Amino acid sequence: DIQMTQSPSSLSASVGDRVTITCRASQSISSYLNWYQQKPGKAPKLLIYAASSLQSGVPSRFSGSGSGTDFTLTISSLQPEDFATYYCQQSYSTRIFTFGPGTKVDIK
Amino acid sequence: EVQLVESGGGLVQPGGSLRLSCAASGFTFSSYSMNWVRQAPGKGLEWVSYISSSSSTIYYADSVKGRFTISRDNAKNSLYLQMNSLRDEDTAVYYCARVRLKIAAIDYWGQGTLVTVSS
């Protein structure tokens, strides 16, 4: 089974900061990597699919990169509404969607 | 507008059973694969089960295999999760989620229904 790890597990940042979250797969998953944002008490929301494609309606300050085993989610200028938990998810095993453990972004 | 509305959650004793339902609207339900994903209190997301649009392909996480059964009724635009032999560790919010195979991602989620397994 493919295992996903994320780092850091949490971070504190200020509005306007550039934030980078890393996700690593236990084996190559090509570009089959998605990113989700979840706010407390809410369902997750798809931000990025196929490692670097922005989901419709998602602000352009969010971007994704990487392929193989190492991936990155970047928020270019953190906004107040971006404080949330972010999850990566592999879809290389097409019908088995393994999630990473999450990265909580909170206010410094 | 795509809507996924879960129901059927509640308090159940260990060893008991529960059936979750998800009512879909705003899209052609029969054309989409669906997932159940759960989240234990204060924990991360855990994929539970997958069912293809025609029910021909079904997968389960090892943690629920043999105890949970996913099914769907395309005529009723509904997805189900039959949960048997429930354990304390099955306590979680259960989300119904639409799979967009073209992008290999979950593009819509329901609001979730809470299942609590406790004596």
Short mmCIF file of C-alpha atoms in Angstrom, two decimals:
data_model
loop_
_atom_site.label_atom_id
_atom_site.label_comp_id
_atom_site.label_asym_id
_atom_site.label_seq_id
_atom_site.Cartn_x
_atom_site.Cartn_y
_atom_site.Cartn_z
CA ASP A 1 0.00 0.00 0.00
CA ILE A 2 1.10 3.54 -0.73
CA GLN A 3 1.74 5.60 2.40
CA MET A 4 1.63 9.38 2.48
CA THR A 5 3.52 11.67 4.85
CA GLN A 6 3.29 15.45 5.27
CA SER A 7 5.55 18.02 6.83
CA PRO A 8 5.30 19.96 8.93
CA SER A 9 2.38 18.60 10.93
CA SER A 10 1.56 22.16 11.94
CA LEU A 11 2.85 25.64 11.36
CA SER A 12 2.16 29.15 12.55
CA ALA A 13 2.19 31.95 10.03
CA SER A 14 1.07 35.53 9.59
CA VAL A 15 -1.23 37.08 7.03
CA GLY A 16 0.82 37.82 3.92
CA ASP A 17 3.38 35.06 4.56
CA ARG A 18 4.41 32.58 1.92
CA VAL A 19 3.61 29.09 3.17
CA THR A 20 4.92 25.78 1.85
CA ILE A 21 3.67 22.32 2.81
CA THR A 22 5.39 19.15 1.70
CA CYS A 23 3.88 15.75 0.94
CA ARG A 24 5.83 12.57 0.26
CA ALA A 25 4.64 9.23 -1.12
CA SER A 26 6.18 5.89 -0.18
CA GLN A 27 6.56 5.06 -3.88
CA SER A 28 6.31 6.94 -7.13
CA ILE A 29 2.79 8.15 -7.86
CA SER A 30 3.64 10.15 -10.98
CA SER A 31 1.42 13.28 -10.73
CA TYR A 32 -1.54 11.55 -9.07
CA LEU A 33 -1.57 13.88 -6.09
CA ASN A 34 -4.40 16.08 -4.84
CA TRP A 35 -4.60 18.73 -2.12
CA TYR A 36 -7.62 19.49 0.07
CA GLN A 37 -8.38 22.24 2.57
CA GLN A 38 -10.54 21.59 5.61
CA LYS A 39 -11.85 24.14 8.08
CA PRO A 40 -13.15 23.13 11.52
CA GLY A 41 -16.57 21.51 11.38
CA LYS A 42 -16.64 21.58 7.58
CA ALA A 43 -16.14 19.07 4.80
CA PRO A 44 -12.85 19.12 2.90
CA LYS A 45 -12.56 21.16 -0.28
CA LEU A 46 -10.51 20.24 -3.33
CA LEU A 47 -7.80 22.81 -4.07
CA ILE A 48 -5.32 21.17 -6.44
CA TYR A 49 -5.56 18.03 -8.55
CA ALA A 50 -2.99 16.18 -10.62
CA ALA A 51 -0.24 17.79 -8.52
CA SER A 52 -0.45 21.24 -10.10
CA SER A 53 -3.90 21.89 -11.60
CA LEU A 54 -6.01 24.46 -9.79
CA GLN A 55 -9.61 23.42 -9.13
CA SER A 56 -12.19 25.81 -10.52
CA GLY A 57 -12.96 28.67 -8.15
CA VAL A 58 -9.81 28.28 -6.05
CA PRO A 59 -7.74 31.47 -5.69
CA SER A 60 -4.54 31.65 -7.69
CA ARG A 61 -2.44 32.18 -4.56
CA PHE A 62 -2.64 28.40 -4.17
CA SER A 63 -0.27 26.36 -6.30
CA GLY A 64 1.05 22.83 -6.38
CA SER A 65 4.16 21.23 -7.76
CA GLY A 66 6.07 17.97 -7.82
CA SER A 67 5.98 14.52 -9.31
CA GLY A 68 7.14 11.06 -8.41
CA THR A 69 7.35 10.96 -4.62
CA ASP A 70 7.77 14.59 -3.54
CA PHE A 71 5.12 17.28 -3.77
CA THR A 72 4.56 20.80 -2.51
CA LEU A 73 1.55 23.01 -1.83
CA THR A 74 2.36 26.71 -1.75
CA ILE A 75 0.21 29.60 -0.58
CA SER A 76 1.90 32.68 -1.99
CA SER A 77 0.35 35.23 0.39
CA LEU A 78 -1.58 33.78 3.29
CA GLN A 79 -5.04 35.25 3.81
CA PRO A 80 -7.20 35.11 6.96
CA GLU A 81 -9.53 32.57 5.33
CA ASP A 82 -6.61 30.22 4.62
CA PHE A 83 -6.13 29.18 8.23
CA ALA A 84 -7.15 25.54 8.03
CA THR A 85 -5.83 22.00 7.81
CA TYR A 86 -4.43 20.81 4.49
CA TYR A 87 -4.36 17.21 3.34
CA CYS A 88 -2.61 15.60 0.42
CA GLN A 89 -4.13 12.52 -1.17
CA GLN A 90 -2.76 10.04 -3.70
CA SER A 91 -4.89 8.75 -6.53
CA TYR A 92 -2.26 6.59 -8.23
CA SER A 93 -4.05 3.57 -6.80
CA THR A 94 -7.02 4.83 -8.76
CA ARG A 95 -9.86 3.63 -6.60
CA ILE A 96 -8.07 3.74 -3.24
CA PHE A 97 -7.60 7.30 -2.06
CA THR A 98 -4.94 7.41 0.64
CA PHE A 99 -4.70 10.68 2.55
CA GLY A 100 -1.73 12.23 4.24
CA PRO A 101 -1.95 12.99 7.99
CA GLY A 102 -2.61 16.69 7.45
CA THR A 103 -0.88 20.01 8.12
CA LYS A 104 -2.59 22.53 10.36
CA VAL A 105 -1.93 26.16 9.49
CA ASP A 106 -2.75 28.58 12.30
CA ILE A 107 -2.20 32.20 13.15
CA LYS A 108 1.14 33.28 14.57
CA GLU B 1 -25.93 22.68 -7.73
CA VAL B 2 -24.32 19.44 -6.60
CA GLN B 3 -25.62 18.31 -3.21
CA LEU B 4 -24.74 15.28 -1.13
CA VAL B 5 -26.73 14.82 2.06
CA GLU B 6 -25.81 12.06 4.50
CA SER B 7 -28.14 10.60 7.10
CA GLY B 8 -28.37 7.63 9.42
CA GLY B 9 -25.66 8.44 11.92
CA GLY B 10 -26.15 8.13 15.65
CA LEU B 11 -25.14 6.33 18.82
CA VAL B 12 -24.70 2.56 18.64
CA GLN B 13 -23.23 0.00 21.02
CA PRO B 14 -20.08 -1.95 20.16
CA GLY B 15 -20.99 -4.93 18.02
CA GLY B 16 -24.05 -3.18 16.68
CA SER B 17 -25.05 -2.15 13.17
CA LEU B 18 -25.95 1.06 11.40
CA ARG B 19 -26.84 1.97 7.83
CA LEU B 20 -25.77 5.31 6.41
CA SER B 21 -27.46 6.89 3.41
CA CYS B 22 -26.39 9.65 1.07
CA ALA B 23 -28.92 11.44 -1.12
CA ALA B 24 -27.40 12.97 -4.25
CA SER B 25 -28.82 15.75 -6.39
CA GLY B 26 -27.74 18.30 -8.95
CA PHE B 27 -25.82 15.88 -11.14
CA THR B 28 -26.26 12.59 -13.00
CA PHE B 29 -25.59 10.28 -10.08
CA SER B 30 -25.45 7.13 -12.22
CA SER B 31 -22.43 8.51 -14.10
CA TYR B 32 -20.16 8.95 -11.09
CA SER B 33 -18.15 6.72 -8.82
CA MET B 34 -18.59 7.45 -5.12
CA ASN B 35 -16.61 7.12 -1.91
CA TRP B 36 -17.18 7.04 1.80
CA VAL B 37 -14.49 8.85 3.79
CA ARG B 38 -14.43 9.15 7.58
CA GLN B 39 -12.78 11.34 10.17
CA ALA B 40 -12.44 10.36 13.81
CA PRO B 41 -12.78 13.21 16.33
CA GLY B 42 -9.68 15.41 16.15
CA LYS B 43 -8.02 13.12 13.59
CA GLY B 44 -7.29 13.13 9.88
CA LEU B 45 -9.21 11.84 6.90
CA GLU B 46 -9.46 8.10 6.27
CA TRP B 47 -10.75 6.67 3.00
CA VAL B 48 -13.30 3.90 3.76
CA SER B 49 -14.81 2.55 0.56
CA TYR B 50 -15.24 3.07 -3.19
CA ILE B 51 -18.01 2.03 -5.57
CA SER B 52 -18.04 2.50 -9.32
CA SER B 53 -20.96 4.06 -11.17
CA SER B 54 -22.47 0.68 -12.08
CA SER B 55 -21.52 -1.01 -8.78
CA SER B 56 -19.26 -3.38 -10.73
CA THR B 57 -16.12 -2.35 -8.84
CA ILE B 58 -15.99 -2.03 -5.06
CA TYR B 59 -13.04 -1.52 -2.72
CA TYR B 60 -12.71 -1.28 1.06
CA ALA B 61 -10.04 -0.11 3.45
CA ASP B 62 -8.50 -2.98 5.37
CA SER B 63 -9.86 -1.49 8.60
CA VAL B 64 -13.48 -2.10 7.54
CA LYS B 65 -13.21 -5.04 5.15
CA GLY B 66 -15.64 -7.82 6.03
CA ARG B 67 -17.69 -5.54 8.29
CA PHE B 68 -18.88 -2.71 6.03
CA THR B 69 -20.77 -2.97 2.74
CA ILE B 70 -21.10 -0.14 0.25
CA SER B 71 -23.97 -0.08 -2.22
CA ARG B 72 -25.94 2.32 -4.38
CA ASP B 73 -29.34 2.69 -6.00
CA ASN B 74 -29.00 4.76 -9.14
CA ALA B 75 -32.77 4.91 -9.60
CA LYS B 76 -33.01 6.62 -6.20
CA ASN B 77 -29.82 8.70 -6.57
CA SER B 78 -28.62 7.20 -3.31
CA LEU B 79 -25.44 5.77 -1.83
CA TYR B 80 -25.38 3.52 1.24
CA LEU B 81 -22.94 2.16 3.79
CA GLN B 82 -24.04 -0.81 5.86
CA MET B 83 -21.86 -1.00 8.95
CA ASN B 84 -21.85 -4.19 11.04
CA SER B 85 -19.81 -5.38 14.02
CA LEU B 86 -19.07 -1.78 14.93
CA ARG B 87 -16.08 -1.00 17.13
CA ASP B 88 -15.12 1.98 19.27
CA GLU B 89 -12.56 2.97 16.62
CA ASP B 90 -15.32 3.34 14.01
CA THR B 91 -16.50 6.46 15.82
CA ALA B 92 -16.18 9.24 13.25
CA VAL B 93 -17.90 11.68 10.96
CA TYR B 94 -18.68 9.81 7.76
CA TYR B 95 -18.61 11.76 4.51
CA CYS B 96 -20.19 10.80 1.21
CA ALA B 97 -17.92 12.01 -1.59
CA ARG B 98 -18.15 12.18 -5.37
CA VAL B 99 -15.23 10.93 -7.42
CA ARG B 100 -14.36 12.66 -10.67
CA LEU B 101 -12.39 9.92 -12.38
CA LYS B 102 -11.17 12.22 -15.17
CA ILE B 103 -9.05 14.11 -12.63
CA ALA B 104 -8.79 11.20 -10.16
CA ALA B 105 -9.97 13.35 -7.27
CA ILE B 106 -12.90 13.85 -4.93
CA ASP B 107 -14.59 17.01 -6.17
CA TYR B 108 -17.68 17.19 -3.92
CA TRP B 109 -18.30 16.18 -0.32
CA GLY B 110 -21.41 15.95 1.82
CA GLN B 111 -21.62 17.67 5.20
CA GLY B 112 -21.03 14.40 7.05
CA THR B 113 -22.95 12.34 9.58
CA LEU B 114 -21.58 11.43 13.02
CA VAL B 115 -21.41 7.80 14.09
CA THR B 116 -20.61 7.20 17.75
CA VAL B 117 -19.84 3.67 18.91
CA SER B 118 -20.02 3.49 22.68
CA SER B 119 -21.56 1.46 25.46
#
